[in-house]
PDB file of C-alpha atoms in Angstrom:
ATOM      1  CA  UNK A 229      -9.951  74.898  90.278  1.00 67.00           C
ATOM      2  CA  UNK A 230      -6.567  75.311  89.580  1.00 83.00           C
ATOM      3  CA  UNK A 231      -4.770  73.074  86.855  1.00 79.00           C
ATOM      4  CA  UNK A 232      -2.967  71.263  89.458  1.00 75.00           C
ATOM      5  CA  UNK A 233      -6.066  70.110  91.228  1.00 71.00           C
ATOM      6  CA  UNK A 234      -7.657  68.945  88.085  1.00 70.00           C
ATOM      7  CA  UNK A 235      -4.497  67.014  87.236  1.00 75.00           C
ATOM      8  CA  UNK A 236      -4.307  65.628  90.652  1.00 72.00           C
ATOM      9  CA  UNK A 237      -8.039  64.360  90.742  1.00 66.00           C
ATOM     10  CA  UNK A 238      -7.804  62.985  87.184  1.00 64.00           C
ATOM     11  CA  UNK A 239      -4.066  61.139  88.290  1.00 57.00           C
ATOM     12  CA  UNK A 240      -6.197  59.715  91.225  1.00 60.00           C
ATOM     13  CA  UNK A 241      -9.383  58.562  89.449  1.00 64.00           C
ATOM     14  CA  UNK A 242      -6.870  57.019  86.911  1.00 52.00           C
ATOM     15  CA  UNK A 243      -4.959  55.022  89.963  1.00 49.00           C
ATOM     16  CA  UNK A 244      -7.983  54.172  91.433  1.00 53.00           C
ATOM     17  CA  UNK A 245      -9.568  52.700  88.479  1.00 54.00           C
ATOM     18  CA  UNK A 246      -6.464  50.637  87.693  1.00 47.00           C
ATOM     19  CA  UNK A 247      -6.298  49.077  91.290  1.00 47.00           C
ATOM     20  CA  UNK A 248      -9.654  48.234  91.157  1.00 51.00           C
ATOM     21  CA  UNK A 249      -9.375  46.606  87.605  1.00 53.00           C
ATOM     22  CA  UNK A 250      -5.952  44.976  89.374  1.00 51.00           C
ATOM     23  CA  UNK A 251      -8.649  43.508  92.157  1.00 56.00           C
ATOM     24  CA  UNK A 252     -11.047  42.445  90.010  1.00 60.00           C
ATOM     25  CA  UNK A 253      -8.807  40.393  87.789  1.00 67.00           C
ATOM     26  CA  UNK A 254      -7.340  38.797  90.780  1.00 71.00           C
ATOM     27  CA  UNK A 255     -10.230  37.745  92.410  1.00 71.00           C
ATOM     28  CA  UNK A 256     -11.357  36.252  89.246  1.00 70.00           C
ATOM     29  CA  UNK A 257      -8.217  34.350  88.895  1.00 78.00           C
ATOM     30  CA  UNK A 258      -8.241  33.306  92.808  1.00 74.00           C
ATOM     31  CA  UNK A 259     -12.093  31.806  92.567  1.00 70.00           C
ATOM     32  CA  UNK A 260     -10.809  29.952  89.432  1.00 70.00           C
ATOM     33  CA  UNK A 261      -8.012  28.544  91.088  1.00 84.00           C
ATOM     34  CA  UNK A 262     -10.230  27.395  94.094  1.00 81.00           C
ATOM     35  CA  UNK A 263     -13.302  26.064  92.403  1.00 75.00           C
ATOM     36  CA  UNK A 264     -12.244  25.673  88.504  1.00 77.00           C
ATOM     37  CA  UNK A 265     -13.749  27.013  85.348  1.00 79.00           C
ATOM     38  CA  UNK A 266     -16.918  29.221  86.221  1.00 80.00           C
ATOM     39  CA  UNK A 267     -18.966  28.441  83.291  1.00 85.00           C
ATOM     40  CA  UNK A 268     -20.989  25.660  84.974  1.00 84.00           C
ATOM     41  CA  UNK A 269     -22.296  24.638  81.350  1.00 88.00           C
ATOM     42  CA  UNK A 270     -25.395  23.753  79.727  1.00 92.00           C
ATOM     43  CA  UNK A 271     -28.750  22.689  81.003  1.00 95.00           C
ATOM     44  CA  UNK A 272     -31.055  19.940  79.861  1.00 96.00           C
ATOM     45  CA  UNK A 273     -34.374  21.792  81.164  1.00 97.00           C
ATOM     46  CA  UNK A 274     -36.566  18.344  80.078  1.00 96.00           C
ATOM     47  CA  UNK A 275     -33.785  16.688  82.872  1.00 96.00           C
ATOM     48  CA  UNK A 276     -33.108  18.970  85.221  1.00 96.00           C
ATOM     49  CA  UNK A 277     -33.007  18.200  89.048  1.00 94.00           C
ATOM     50  CA  UNK A 278     -32.271  20.962  91.355  1.00 93.00           C
ATOM     51  CA  UNK A 279     -29.544  21.270  93.510  1.00 88.00           C
ATOM     52  CA  UNK A 280     -30.401  20.442  97.706  1.00 90.00           C
ATOM     53  CA  UNK A 281     -28.509  23.892  98.436  1.00 90.00           C
ATOM     54  CA  UNK A 282     -30.623  27.175  98.511  1.00 92.00           C
ATOM     55  CA  UNK A 283     -27.962  28.676  95.667  1.00 94.00           C
ATOM     56  CA  UNK A 284     -30.218  28.300  92.566  1.00 96.00           C
ATOM     57  CA  UNK A 285     -33.228  29.831  91.152  1.00 97.00           C
ATOM     58  CA  UNK A 286     -35.285  28.318  87.947  1.00 98.00           C
ATOM     59  CA  UNK A 287     -37.961  30.319  85.988  1.00 98.00           C
ATOM     60  CA  UNK A 288     -39.632  27.580  84.003  1.00 97.00           C
ATOM     61  CA  UNK A 289     -43.427  27.105  82.191  1.00 96.00           C
ATOM     62  CA  UNK A 290     -45.465  24.644  83.659  1.00 93.00           C
ATOM     63  CA  UNK A 291     -44.517  21.082  82.383  1.00 92.00           C
ATOM     64  CA  UNK A 292     -41.227  22.002  80.457  1.00 94.00           C
ATOM     65  CA  UNK A 293     -39.046  21.515  83.341  1.00 96.00           C
ATOM     66  CA  UNK A 294     -41.099  18.080  85.030  1.00 95.00           C
ATOM     67  CA  UNK A 295     -38.145  17.000  87.297  1.00 92.00           C
ATOM     68  CA  UNK A 296     -37.793  20.327  89.007  1.00 96.00           C
ATOM     69  CA  UNK A 297     -39.632  22.798  91.023  1.00 95.00           C
ATOM     70  CA  UNK A 298     -39.734  26.238  89.051  1.00 97.00           C
ATOM     71  CA  UNK A 299     -39.441  29.452  91.452  1.00 97.00           C
ATOM     72  CA  UNK A 300     -41.605  31.474  88.747  1.00 98.00           C
ATOM     73  CA  UNK A 301     -43.789  30.096  86.221  1.00 97.00           C
ATOM     74  CA  UNK A 302     -42.316  31.253  82.971  1.00 97.00           C
ATOM     75  CA  UNK A 303     -45.083  33.312  80.846  1.00 97.00           C
ATOM     76  CA  UNK A 304     -45.727  33.044  77.099  1.00 97.00           C
ATOM     77  CA  UNK A 305     -44.800  36.139  75.112  1.00 97.00           C
ATOM     78  CA  UNK A 306     -46.640  37.140  71.933  1.00 97.00           C
ATOM     79  CA  UNK A 307     -43.684  37.284  69.708  1.00 97.00           C
ATOM     80  CA  UNK A 308     -41.245  34.508  68.127  1.00 97.00           C
ATOM     81  CA  UNK A 309     -38.462  32.645  69.405  1.00 97.00           C
ATOM     82  CA  UNK A 310     -35.966  34.103  67.605  1.00 96.00           C
ATOM     83  CA  UNK A 311     -37.016  37.922  69.142  1.00 97.00           C
ATOM     84  CA  UNK A 312     -37.576  36.600  72.188  1.00 97.00           C
ATOM     85  CA  UNK A 313     -34.007  35.244  72.222  1.00 98.00           C
ATOM     86  CA  UNK A 314     -32.739  38.530  71.106  1.00 97.00           C
ATOM     87  CA  UNK A 315     -34.659  40.339  73.989  1.00 98.00           C
ATOM     88  CA  UNK A 316     -33.302  37.869  76.685  1.00 98.00           C
ATOM     89  CA  UNK A 317     -29.627  39.126  75.517  1.00 97.00           C
ATOM     90  CA  UNK A 318     -30.618  42.307  75.493  1.00 97.00           C
ATOM     91  CA  UNK A 319     -32.022  42.161  79.323  1.00 97.00           C
ATOM     92  CA  UNK A 320     -28.371  40.451  80.077  1.00 97.00           C
ATOM     93  CA  UNK A 321     -26.777  43.001  78.588  1.00 96.00           C
ATOM     94  CA  UNK A 322     -28.132  45.445  80.748  1.00 95.00           C
ATOM     95  CA  UNK A 323     -27.084  43.690  84.159  1.00 95.00           C
ATOM     96  CA  UNK A 324     -23.715  44.620  85.236  1.00 94.00           C
ATOM     97  CA  UNK A 325     -20.749  42.080  85.184  1.00 94.00           C
ATOM     98  CA  UNK A 326     -22.589  39.843  83.019  1.00 97.00           C
ATOM     99  CA  UNK A 327     -21.149  38.496  79.705  1.00 96.00           C
ATOM    100  CA  UNK A 328     -22.192  35.653  77.389  1.00 97.00           C
ATOM    101  CA  UNK A 329     -20.099  32.654  77.529  1.00 96.00           C
ATOM    102  CA  UNK A 330     -21.582  30.101  75.396  1.00 95.00           C
ATOM    103  CA  UNK A 331     -24.126  29.938  72.992  1.00 95.00           C
ATOM    104  CA  UNK A 332     -25.657  26.645  70.964  1.00 94.00           C
ATOM    105  CA  UNK A 333     -28.469  26.068  69.050  1.00 92.00           C
ATOM    106  CA  UNK A 334     -30.718  26.492  71.417  1.00 91.00           C
ATOM    107  CA  UNK A 335     -29.416  27.891  74.829  1.00 97.00           C
ATOM    108  CA  UNK A 336     -27.069  30.845  75.902  1.00 98.00           C
ATOM    109  CA  UNK A 337     -25.160  30.727  78.867  1.00 98.00           C
ATOM    110  CA  UNK A 338     -24.043  34.045  80.804  1.00 98.00           C
ATOM    111  CA  UNK A 339     -21.462  34.371  83.518  1.00 96.00           C
ATOM    112  CA  UNK A 340     -22.596  37.255  86.133  1.00 96.00           C
ATOM    113  CA  UNK A 341     -20.143  38.101  88.884  1.00 92.00           C
ATOM    114  CA  UNK A 342     -21.218  39.965  92.147  1.00 83.00           C
ATOM    115  CA  UNK A 343     -19.986  43.498  92.661  1.00 80.00           C
ATOM    116  CA  UNK A 344     -17.530  43.328  95.056  1.00 78.00           C
ATOM    117  CA  UNK A 345     -16.188  39.670  95.719  1.00 80.00           C
ATOM    118  CA  UNK A 346     -16.677  38.765  92.282  1.00 86.00           C
ATOM    119  CA  UNK A 347     -18.434  35.452  92.953  1.00 88.00           C
ATOM    120  CA  UNK A 348     -19.296  33.805  89.797  1.00 92.00           C
ATOM    121  CA  UNK A 349     -22.938  32.221  88.805  1.00 94.00           C
ATOM    122  CA  UNK A 350     -23.934  31.018  85.759  1.00 96.00           C
ATOM    123  CA  UNK A 351     -27.118  31.707  83.640  1.00 98.00           C
ATOM    124  CA  UNK A 352     -28.812  29.354  81.143  1.00 98.00           C
ATOM    125  CA  UNK A 353     -31.601  30.794  79.232  1.00 98.00           C
ATOM    126  CA  UNK A 354     -33.502  28.852  76.395  1.00 98.00           C
ATOM    127  CA  UNK A 355     -36.566  29.848  74.416  1.00 98.00           C
ATOM    128  CA  UNK A 356     -39.282  27.230  73.069  1.00 97.00           C
ATOM    129  CA  UNK A 357     -41.358  27.763  70.382  1.00 96.00           C
ATOM    130  CA  UNK A 358     -45.276  27.825  71.435  1.00 95.00           C
ATOM    131  CA  UNK A 359     -47.019  28.414  67.779  1.00 90.00           C
ATOM    132  CA  UNK A 360     -48.214  31.281  66.029  1.00 91.00           C
ATOM    133  CA  UNK A 361     -45.693  33.804  66.877  1.00 94.00           C
ATOM    134  CA  UNK A 362     -45.608  33.063  70.331  1.00 97.00           C
ATOM    135  CA  UNK A 363     -42.956  31.851  72.606  1.00 97.00           C
ATOM    136  CA  UNK A 364     -42.022  30.861  76.144  1.00 97.00           C
ATOM    137  CA  UNK A 365     -38.571  30.801  77.839  1.00 98.00           C
ATOM    138  CA  UNK A 366     -36.785  28.747  80.495  1.00 98.00           C
ATOM    139  CA  UNK A 367     -34.017  30.715  82.808  1.00 98.00           C
ATOM    140  CA  UNK A 368     -31.740  28.888  85.403  1.00 98.00           C
ATOM    141  CA  UNK A 369     -29.257  30.824  87.505  1.00 97.00           C
ATOM    142  CA  UNK A 370     -26.826  28.993  89.814  1.00 96.00           C
ATOM    143  CA  UNK A 371     -23.994  29.812  92.083  1.00 92.00           C
ATOM    144  CA  UNK A 372     -20.379  28.198  91.744  1.00 90.00           C
ATOM    145  CA  UNK A 373     -19.515  28.999  95.177  1.00 87.00           C
ATOM    146  CA  UNK A 374     -21.194  28.580  98.371  1.00 85.00           C
ATOM    147  CA  UNK A 375     -24.160  26.877 100.080  1.00 85.00           C
ATOM    148  CA  UNK A 376     -26.679  29.483  99.956  1.00 86.00           C
ATOM    149  CA  UNK A 377     -26.663  32.738  97.351  1.00 87.00           C
ATOM    150  CA  UNK A 378     -29.368  34.819  99.944  1.00 89.00           C
ATOM    151  CA  UNK A 379     -31.721  35.232  97.446  1.00 92.00           C
ATOM    152  CA  UNK A 380     -29.508  36.557  94.864  1.00 94.00           C
ATOM    153  CA  UNK A 381     -30.170  34.045  91.983  1.00 96.00           C
ATOM    154  CA  UNK A 382     -33.858  34.588  92.345  1.00 97.00           C
ATOM    155  CA  UNK A 383     -34.108  38.253  92.321  1.00 96.00           C
ATOM    156  CA  UNK A 384     -31.666  38.296  89.355  1.00 97.00           C
ATOM    157  CA  UNK A 385     -34.294  36.138  87.361  1.00 98.00           C
ATOM    158  CA  UNK A 386     -36.919  38.320  88.772  1.00 98.00           C
ATOM    159  CA  UNK A 387     -35.366  41.632  87.291  1.00 97.00           C
ATOM    160  CA  UNK A 388     -34.531  39.944  84.337  1.00 98.00           C
ATOM    161  CA  UNK A 389     -38.280  38.981  83.740  1.00 98.00           C
ATOM    162  CA  UNK A 390     -39.191  42.498  84.508  1.00 98.00           C
ATOM    163  CA  UNK A 391     -36.888  43.757  81.801  1.00 97.00           C
ATOM    164  CA  UNK A 392     -38.023  41.083  79.113  1.00 98.00           C
ATOM    165  CA  UNK A 393     -41.697  42.049  79.903  1.00 97.00           C
ATOM    166  CA  UNK A 394     -40.762  45.892  79.555  1.00 97.00           C
ATOM    167  CA  UNK A 395     -38.897  44.999  76.352  1.00 97.00           C
ATOM    168  CA  UNK A 396     -41.796  43.035  74.960  1.00 96.00           C
ATOM    169  CA  UNK A 397     -44.296  45.482  75.808  1.00 92.00           C
ATOM    170  CA  UNK A 398     -42.730  48.301  74.624  1.00 87.00           C
ATOM    171  CA  UNK A 399     -42.009  47.030  71.121  1.00 80.00           C
ATOM    172  CA  UNK A 400     -38.324  45.549  71.245  1.00 70.00           C
ATOM    173  CA  UNK A 401     -39.366  42.175  70.265  1.00 68.00           C
ATOM    174  CA  UNK A 402     -41.194  42.360  66.944  1.00 54.00           C
ATOM    175  CA  UNK A 403     -42.761  39.511  65.076  1.00 45.00           C
ATOM    176  CA  UNK A 404     -40.912  40.887  61.649  1.00 42.00           C
ATOM    177  CA  UNK A 405     -37.712  39.830  63.135  1.00 39.00           C
TER     178      UNK A 405
END
């Protein structure tokens, strides 16, 4: 390979990356301009009412979300709440186009954007102590744009829960934390 070919390849790659970043920033601004802030805010899981449209998904333990039908019964993990919260953050960080956008004493909110069109979804997570070093969680993923999400939010929660299970089983969440 010649020096000129390598230089041309690197310049082409750099230009392509710059164009993609400009496109992504433009899409993010466009969605914000049309639909407002992509952060859909915190959730009160005890009073949660699901949307009438099929563009959200809920993982909640039985009894913790009494007004909302859960898509997935969240398990109880053999780790303290603080450790489980750290594992959830680690699982979220492993997902592409996912950033922490809000955090309170009890909840974390993540903004997830789809790869191509950059549609924004908000995922709210909360951990609940279950006593004796055990805890459980509630996850609510909802789309800002559109009437249907074609199952994207549910598949996301399933992936996150699989990752959380693997991290807890793999010892990533220890009770000494």
